[in-house]
GROMACS .gro file of C-alpha atoms in nm:
model
  181
    1VAL     CA    1  -1.407  -0.468  -1.625
    2SER     CA    2  -1.331  -0.800  -1.526
    3ILE     CA    3  -1.213  -1.051  -1.797
    4ARG     CA    4  -1.195  -1.407  -1.703
    5LEU     CA    5  -1.006  -1.654  -1.904
    6LYS     CA    6  -1.068  -1.998  -1.898
    7PRO     CA    7  -0.717  -2.215  -1.869
    8SER     CA    8  -0.634  -2.412  -2.169
    9ASP     CA    9  -0.315  -2.385  -2.314
   10SER     CA   10  -0.132  -2.160  -2.054
   11ALA     CA   11   0.078  -1.973  -2.359
   12GLN     CA   12  -0.225  -1.903  -2.550
   13VAL     CA   13  -0.399  -1.808  -2.243
   14LEU     CA   14  -0.110  -1.563  -2.120
   15GLU     CA   15  -0.094  -1.412  -2.514
   16ARG     CA   16  -0.473  -1.338  -2.494
   17ALA     CA   17  -0.409  -1.191  -2.134
   18VAL     CA   18  -0.153  -0.974  -2.269
   19GLU     CA   19  -0.315  -0.845  -2.558
   20LEU     CA   20  -0.650  -0.744  -2.365
   21THR     CA   21  -0.437  -0.575  -2.100
   22LYS     CA   22  -0.261  -0.350  -2.385
   23ARG     CA   23  -0.606  -0.302  -2.512
   24LEU     CA   24  -0.730  -0.167  -2.189
   25VAL     CA   25  -0.428   0.029  -2.115
   26MET     CA   26  -0.459   0.219  -2.457
   27LEU     CA   27  -0.827   0.269  -2.395
   28SER     CA   28  -0.768   0.400  -2.067
   29GLU     CA   29  -0.485   0.642  -2.173
   30ASN     CA   30  -0.735   0.786  -2.457
   31GLN     CA   31  -1.028   0.868  -2.202
   32GLU     CA   32  -0.885   1.201  -2.144
   33GLU     CA   33  -0.801   1.288  -2.507
   34ARG     CA   34  -1.159   1.219  -2.596
   35GLY     CA   35  -1.275   1.505  -2.346
   36LYS     CA   36  -1.032   1.744  -2.575
   37SER     CA   37  -1.203   1.686  -2.885
   38SER     CA   38  -1.496   1.947  -3.009
   39ILE     CA   39  -1.806   1.899  -3.178
   40GLU     CA   40  -1.965   2.172  -3.355
   41ASP     CA   41  -1.728   2.406  -3.142
   42GLN     CA   42  -1.850   2.261  -2.815
   43GLU     CA   43  -1.620   2.067  -2.579
   44LEU     CA   44  -1.728   1.738  -2.482
   45PRO     CA   45  -1.747   1.668  -2.077
   46PRO     CA   46  -1.426   1.499  -1.998
   47CYS     CA   47  -1.463   1.124  -1.983
   48PRO     CA   48  -1.371   0.942  -1.634
   49THR     CA   49  -1.063   0.770  -1.654
   50PHE     CA   50  -0.966   0.404  -1.537
   51LYS     CA   51  -0.669   0.208  -1.468
   52VAL     CA   52  -0.583  -0.133  -1.547
   53VAL     CA   53  -0.507  -0.373  -1.259
   54CYS     CA   54  -0.432  -0.739  -1.337
   55LEU     CA   55  -0.472  -1.013  -1.088
   56SER     CA   56  -0.147  -1.142  -0.914
   57ASP     CA   57  -0.218  -1.449  -1.059
   58TRP     CA   58  -0.138  -1.283  -1.402
   59VAL     CA   59   0.195  -1.088  -1.307
   60GLU     CA   60   0.343  -1.147  -1.626
   61ALA     CA   61   0.042  -1.032  -1.865
   62ALA     CA   62   0.037  -0.684  -1.625
   63VAL     CA   63   0.402  -0.646  -1.696
   64LEU     CA   64   0.403  -0.729  -2.088
   65GLY     CA   65   0.069  -0.541  -2.116
   66GLY     CA   66   0.149  -0.214  -1.918
   67ALA     CA   67  -0.091  -0.257  -1.676
   68HIS     CA   68  -0.119   0.012  -1.436
   69GLY     CA   69  -0.110  -0.227  -1.136
   70ILE     CA   70  -0.202  -0.558  -0.962
   71HIS     CA   71  -0.443  -0.680  -0.737
   72VAL     CA   72  -0.316  -0.939  -0.492
   73LYS     CA   73  -0.578  -1.180  -0.330
   74GLU     CA   74  -0.582  -1.160   0.040
   75HIS     CA   75  -0.419  -1.530   0.079
   76HIS     CA   76  -0.122  -1.395  -0.114
   77LEU     CA   77  -0.001  -1.093   0.052
   78SER     CA   78   0.329  -1.229   0.088
   79GLN     CA   79   0.387  -1.176  -0.278
   80ILE     CA   80   0.343  -0.800  -0.241
   81PRO     CA   81   0.716  -0.720  -0.211
   82ARG     CA   82   0.814  -0.932  -0.483
   83ILE     CA   83   0.543  -0.802  -0.706
   84ARG     CA   84   0.661  -0.422  -0.649
   85GLU     CA   85   1.013  -0.521  -0.730
   86ARG     CA   86   0.902  -0.715  -1.083
   87MET     CA   87   0.703  -0.411  -1.198
   88ALA     CA   88   0.957  -0.145  -1.071
   89ALA     CA   89   1.228  -0.345  -1.238
   90THR     CA   90   1.032  -0.338  -1.592
   91ASN     CA   91   0.890  -0.017  -1.588
   92SER     CA   92   1.157   0.284  -1.469
   93ASN     CA   93   0.856   0.534  -1.447
   94CYS     CA   94   0.662   0.280  -1.261
   95SER     CA   95   0.402   0.409  -1.031
   96CYS     CA   96   0.203   0.104  -1.027
   97TRP     CA   97  -0.068   0.054  -0.805
   98ILE     CA   98  -0.053  -0.275  -0.588
   99GLY     CA   99  -0.386  -0.364  -0.408
  100THR     CA  100  -0.571  -0.618  -0.215
  101SER     CA  101  -0.904  -0.688  -0.060
  102ALA     CA  102  -1.040  -0.664   0.276
  103HIS     CA  103  -1.315  -0.850   0.436
  104SER     CA  104  -1.257  -0.694   0.770
  105VAL     CA  105  -1.094  -0.401   0.975
  106GLU     CA  106  -0.852  -0.599   1.122
  107SER     CA  107  -0.737  -0.807   0.808
  108ALA     CA  108  -0.678  -0.457   0.641
  109VAL     CA  109  -0.483  -0.311   0.937
  110ASN     CA  110  -0.302  -0.596   0.931
  111SER     CA  111  -0.217  -0.594   0.563
  112TYR     CA  112  -0.167  -0.232   0.559
  113ARG     CA  113   0.113  -0.241   0.845
  114GLU     CA  114   0.307  -0.524   0.694
  115TYR     CA  115   0.251  -0.474   0.312
  116GLN     CA  116   0.111  -0.092   0.274
  117PRO     CA  117  -0.117  -0.176  -0.008
  118ASP     CA  118  -0.221   0.153  -0.255
  119TYR     CA  119  -0.578   0.030  -0.212
  120TYR     CA  120  -0.837  -0.194  -0.078
  121PHE     CA  121  -1.165  -0.358  -0.216
  122VAL     CA  122  -1.387  -0.388   0.054
  123GLY     CA  123  -1.666  -0.584   0.103
  124THR     CA  124  -1.906  -0.800   0.024
  125CYS     CA  125  -2.141  -0.501   0.083
  126PHE     CA  126  -2.459  -0.631  -0.073
  127LEU     CA  127  -2.591  -0.978  -0.206
  128THR     CA  128  -2.399  -1.075  -0.523
  129ALA     CA  129  -2.376  -1.321  -0.789
  130SER     CA  130  -2.008  -1.292  -0.732
  131HIS     CA  131  -2.032  -1.450  -0.380
  132PRO     CA  132  -2.313  -1.730  -0.440
  133GLU     CA  133  -2.198  -1.867  -0.082
  134LYS     CA  134  -2.315  -1.550   0.067
  135THR     CA  135  -2.703  -1.622   0.077
  136SER     CA  136  -2.840  -1.381   0.324
  137GLU     CA  137  -2.751  -1.049   0.457
  138ALA     CA  138  -2.622  -1.205   0.746
  139ASP     CA  139  -2.339  -1.329   0.582
  140LEU     CA  140  -2.218  -1.046   0.428
  141GLU     CA  141  -1.950  -0.762   0.565
  142GLY     CA  142  -2.209  -0.499   0.489
  143PRO     CA  143  -2.209  -0.132   0.340
  144THR     CA  144  -2.061   0.042   0.658
  145LEU     CA  145  -1.717  -0.179   0.621
  146PRO     CA  146  -1.531   0.032   0.386
  147GLY     CA  147  -1.569   0.371   0.597
  148LYS     CA  148  -1.484   0.192   0.901
  149VAL     CA  149  -1.166   0.044   0.723
  150GLN     CA  150  -1.085   0.385   0.583
  151ARG     CA  151  -1.122   0.551   0.915
  152ALA     CA  152  -0.888   0.271   1.079
  153LEU     CA  153  -0.654   0.291   0.800
  154ALA     CA  154  -0.609   0.654   0.838
  155THR     CA  155  -0.530   0.600   1.224
  156VAL     CA  156  -0.249   0.346   1.151
  157ALA     CA  157  -0.117   0.574   0.899
  158VAL     CA  158  -0.078   0.843   1.149
  159GLU     CA  159   0.049   0.631   1.406
  160GLN     CA  160   0.321   0.516   1.197
  161GLU     CA  161   0.400   0.875   1.055
  162SER     CA  162   0.352   0.734   0.691
  163SER     CA  163   0.467   0.969   0.457
  164SER     CA  164   0.234   0.803   0.183
  165GLU     CA  165  -0.101   0.860   0.102
  166THR     CA  166  -0.353   0.650   0.314
  167PRO     CA  167  -0.481   0.380   0.074
  168LYS     CA  168  -0.778   0.391  -0.105
  169VAL     CA  169  -1.065   0.225  -0.002
  170MET     CA  170  -1.349   0.117  -0.222
  171ALA     CA  171  -1.680  -0.055  -0.180
  172ILE     CA  172  -1.736  -0.399  -0.319
  173GLY     CA  173  -2.007  -0.672  -0.371
  174GLY     CA  174  -2.339  -0.616  -0.494
  175ILE     CA  175  -2.350  -0.229  -0.531
  176ASP     CA  176  -2.615  -0.130  -0.799
  177ALA     CA  177  -2.823   0.194  -0.855
  178SER     CA  178  -3.082   0.068  -0.601
  179ASN     CA  179  -2.853   0.052  -0.284
  180CYS     CA  180  -2.561   0.312  -0.370
  181HIS     CA  181  -2.652   0.636  -0.186
   0.00000   0.00000   0.00000
Protein backbone atom coordinates (compact mmCIF):
# COMPACT_ATOMS: atom_id res chain seq x y z
CA VAL A 1 0.00 0.00 0.00
CA SER A 2 1.37 3.38 -0.91
CA ILE A 3 -0.19 6.39 0.73
CA ARG A 4 0.76 9.83 -0.50
CA LEU A 5 0.04 12.81 1.68
CA LYS A 6 0.16 16.27 0.16
CA PRO A 7 2.14 18.70 2.26
CA SER A 8 0.05 21.45 3.74
CA ASP A 9 0.31 22.07 7.46
CA SER A 10 3.27 19.89 8.47
CA ALA A 11 1.87 19.14 11.95
CA GLN A 12 -1.43 18.01 10.42
CA VAL A 13 0.35 15.88 7.82
CA LEU A 14 2.53 14.22 10.47
CA GLU A 15 -0.51 13.53 12.64
CA ARG A 16 -2.33 11.95 9.67
CA ALA A 17 0.74 9.91 8.69
CA VAL A 18 1.09 8.59 12.25
CA GLU A 19 -2.60 7.70 12.37
CA LEU A 20 -2.44 5.83 9.04
CA THR A 21 0.77 4.05 10.04
CA LYS A 22 -0.79 2.87 13.32
CA ARG A 23 -3.86 1.56 11.47
CA LEU A 24 -1.74 -0.34 8.95
CA VAL A 25 0.45 -1.83 11.70
CA MET A 26 -2.67 -2.96 13.58
CA LEU A 27 -4.09 -4.48 10.40
CA SER A 28 -0.84 -6.30 9.66
CA GLU A 29 -0.72 -7.74 13.17
CA ASN A 30 -4.32 -8.96 12.90
CA GLN A 31 -3.74 -10.85 9.64
CA GLU A 32 -2.40 -14.00 11.30
CA GLU A 33 -5.31 -14.07 13.75
CA ARG A 34 -7.85 -14.04 10.91
CA GLY A 35 -6.58 -17.37 9.66
CA LYS A 36 -7.22 -18.93 13.08
CA SER A 37 -10.97 -18.15 13.08
CA SER A 38 -13.39 -20.79 12.04
CA ILE A 39 -16.61 -20.64 10.10
CA GLU A 40 -18.82 -23.70 10.32
CA ASP A 41 -15.95 -25.60 11.96
CA GLN A 42 -13.68 -24.98 8.96
CA GLU A 43 -10.44 -23.14 9.44
CA LEU A 44 -9.89 -20.30 7.03
CA PRO A 45 -6.66 -20.29 5.04
CA PRO A 46 -4.07 -18.01 6.59
CA CYS A 47 -4.12 -14.49 5.28
CA PRO A 48 -0.95 -13.12 3.78
CA THR A 49 0.97 -11.01 6.25
CA PHE A 50 2.73 -7.79 5.44
CA LYS A 51 5.06 -5.29 7.03
CA VAL A 52 4.51 -1.55 7.29
CA VAL A 53 7.45 0.44 5.98
CA CYS A 54 7.56 4.24 5.80
CA LEU A 55 9.73 6.37 3.54
CA SER A 56 12.79 7.92 5.15
CA ASP A 57 11.08 11.29 4.77
CA TRP A 58 8.69 10.04 7.45
CA VAL A 59 10.99 8.62 10.16
CA GLU A 60 9.01 10.42 12.87
CA ALA A 61 5.74 8.93 11.60
CA ALA A 62 7.34 5.48 11.47
CA VAL A 63 8.59 5.78 15.04
CA LEU A 64 5.37 7.20 16.47
CA GLY A 65 3.19 4.83 14.44
CA GLY A 66 5.19 1.69 15.27
CA ALA A 67 6.13 0.89 11.65
CA HIS A 68 8.16 -2.24 10.97
CA GLY A 69 10.77 -0.33 9.01
CA ILE A 70 11.94 2.52 6.84
CA HIS A 71 12.50 2.69 3.09
CA VAL A 72 15.47 4.94 2.38
CA LYS A 73 15.70 6.63 -1.00
CA GLU A 74 18.90 5.89 -2.92
CA HIS A 75 20.14 9.46 -2.60
CA HIS A 76 19.66 9.34 1.21
CA LEU A 77 21.64 6.14 1.91
CA SER A 78 24.00 7.95 4.28
CA GLN A 79 21.02 8.34 6.66
CA ILE A 80 20.76 4.58 7.26
CA PRO A 81 23.01 4.44 10.36
CA ARG A 82 21.12 7.33 11.99
CA ILE A 83 17.75 5.79 11.13
CA ARG A 84 18.79 2.39 12.57
CA GLU A 85 19.87 4.10 15.81
CA ARG A 86 16.62 6.08 16.01
CA MET A 87 14.44 3.03 15.41
CA ALA A 88 16.39 0.89 17.91
CA ALA A 89 16.34 3.63 20.56
CA THR A 90 12.56 3.93 20.45
CA ASN A 91 11.74 0.24 20.21
CA SER A 92 13.78 -2.06 22.44
CA ASN A 93 12.59 -5.17 20.61
CA CYS A 94 13.13 -3.51 17.25
CA SER A 95 13.79 -5.84 14.40
CA CYS A 96 12.94 -3.04 12.02
CA TRP A 97 13.68 -3.38 8.35
CA ILE A 98 15.75 -0.76 6.62
CA GLY A 99 15.64 -0.98 2.86
CA THR A 100 16.34 0.95 -0.29
CA SER A 101 15.93 0.86 -4.04
CA ALA A 102 18.48 -0.15 -6.65
CA HIS A 103 18.48 0.47 -10.37
CA SER A 104 21.72 -1.38 -11.14
CA VAL A 105 23.82 -4.24 -9.81
CA GLU A 106 26.61 -1.77 -9.05
CA SER A 107 24.42 0.53 -6.92
CA ALA A 108 23.02 -2.44 -4.96
CA VAL A 109 26.46 -3.92 -4.28
CA ASN A 110 27.93 -0.56 -3.26
CA SER A 111 25.08 0.24 -0.87
CA TYR A 112 25.16 -3.28 0.59
CA ARG A 113 28.89 -3.08 1.28
CA GLU A 114 28.51 0.22 3.10
CA TYR A 115 25.05 0.14 4.73
CA GLN A 116 23.73 -3.48 4.71
CA PRO A 117 20.05 -2.77 3.94
CA ASP A 118 17.64 -5.59 4.79
CA TYR A 119 15.85 -5.43 1.45
CA TYR A 120 15.96 -3.86 -2.00
CA PHE A 121 13.23 -2.77 -4.38
CA VAL A 122 14.82 -3.39 -7.77
CA GLY A 123 13.51 -2.10 -11.07
CA THR A 124 11.89 -0.52 -12.98
CA CYS A 125 10.99 -3.86 -14.56
CA PHE A 126 8.16 -2.81 -16.90
CA LEU A 127 6.52 0.40 -18.08
CA THR A 128 4.57 2.04 -15.29
CA ALA A 129 2.70 5.25 -14.55
CA SER A 130 4.87 5.75 -11.45
CA HIS A 131 7.84 6.45 -13.75
CA PRO A 132 6.35 8.50 -16.61
CA GLU A 133 9.85 9.54 -17.72
CA LYS A 134 10.47 5.94 -18.84
CA THR A 135 8.51 5.79 -22.08
CA SER A 136 10.00 2.74 -23.82
CA GLU A 137 11.46 -0.62 -22.87
CA ALA A 138 14.92 0.79 -23.65
CA ASP A 139 14.49 3.16 -20.68
CA LEU A 140 13.81 0.32 -18.24
CA GLU A 141 16.20 -1.68 -16.09
CA GLY A 142 14.12 -4.72 -17.05
CA PRO A 143 12.79 -7.86 -15.38
CA THR A 144 16.14 -9.68 -15.27
CA LEU A 145 17.77 -7.10 -12.99
CA PRO A 146 16.31 -8.37 -9.67
CA GLY A 147 17.84 -11.83 -10.20
CA LYS A 148 21.19 -10.32 -11.13
CA VAL A 149 21.12 -8.15 -8.01
CA GLN A 150 20.19 -11.11 -5.79
CA ARG A 151 23.11 -13.18 -7.11
CA ALA A 152 25.57 -10.30 -6.76
CA LEU A 153 24.49 -9.60 -3.17
CA ALA A 154 24.83 -13.28 -2.26
CA THR A 155 28.36 -13.24 -3.65
CA VAL A 156 29.26 -10.12 -1.65
CA ALA A 157 27.79 -11.65 1.53
CA VAL A 158 30.02 -14.72 1.09
CA GLU A 159 33.07 -12.54 0.36
CA GLN A 160 32.41 -10.48 3.49
CA GLU A 161 31.69 -13.63 5.53
CA SER A 162 28.48 -11.92 6.58
CA SER A 163 26.63 -13.50 9.49
CA SER A 164 23.41 -11.78 8.49
CA GLU A 165 20.93 -12.96 5.91
CA THR A 166 21.39 -11.84 2.31
CA PRO A 167 18.96 -8.96 1.74
CA LYS A 168 15.57 -9.68 0.24
CA VAL A 169 15.27 -8.48 -3.35
CA MET A 170 11.84 -7.52 -4.65
CA ALA A 171 11.09 -6.63 -8.25
CA ILE A 172 9.18 -3.40 -8.69
CA GLY A 173 7.75 -1.30 -11.46
CA GLY A 174 4.90 -2.11 -13.78
CA ILE A 175 4.42 -5.71 -12.63
CA ASP A 176 0.93 -7.03 -13.21
CA ALA A 177 -0.92 -10.24 -14.10
CA SER A 178 0.12 -10.01 -17.75
CA ASN A 179 3.89 -10.03 -17.12
CA CYS A 180 4.34 -11.83 -13.80
CA HIS A 181 5.46 -15.40 -14.46
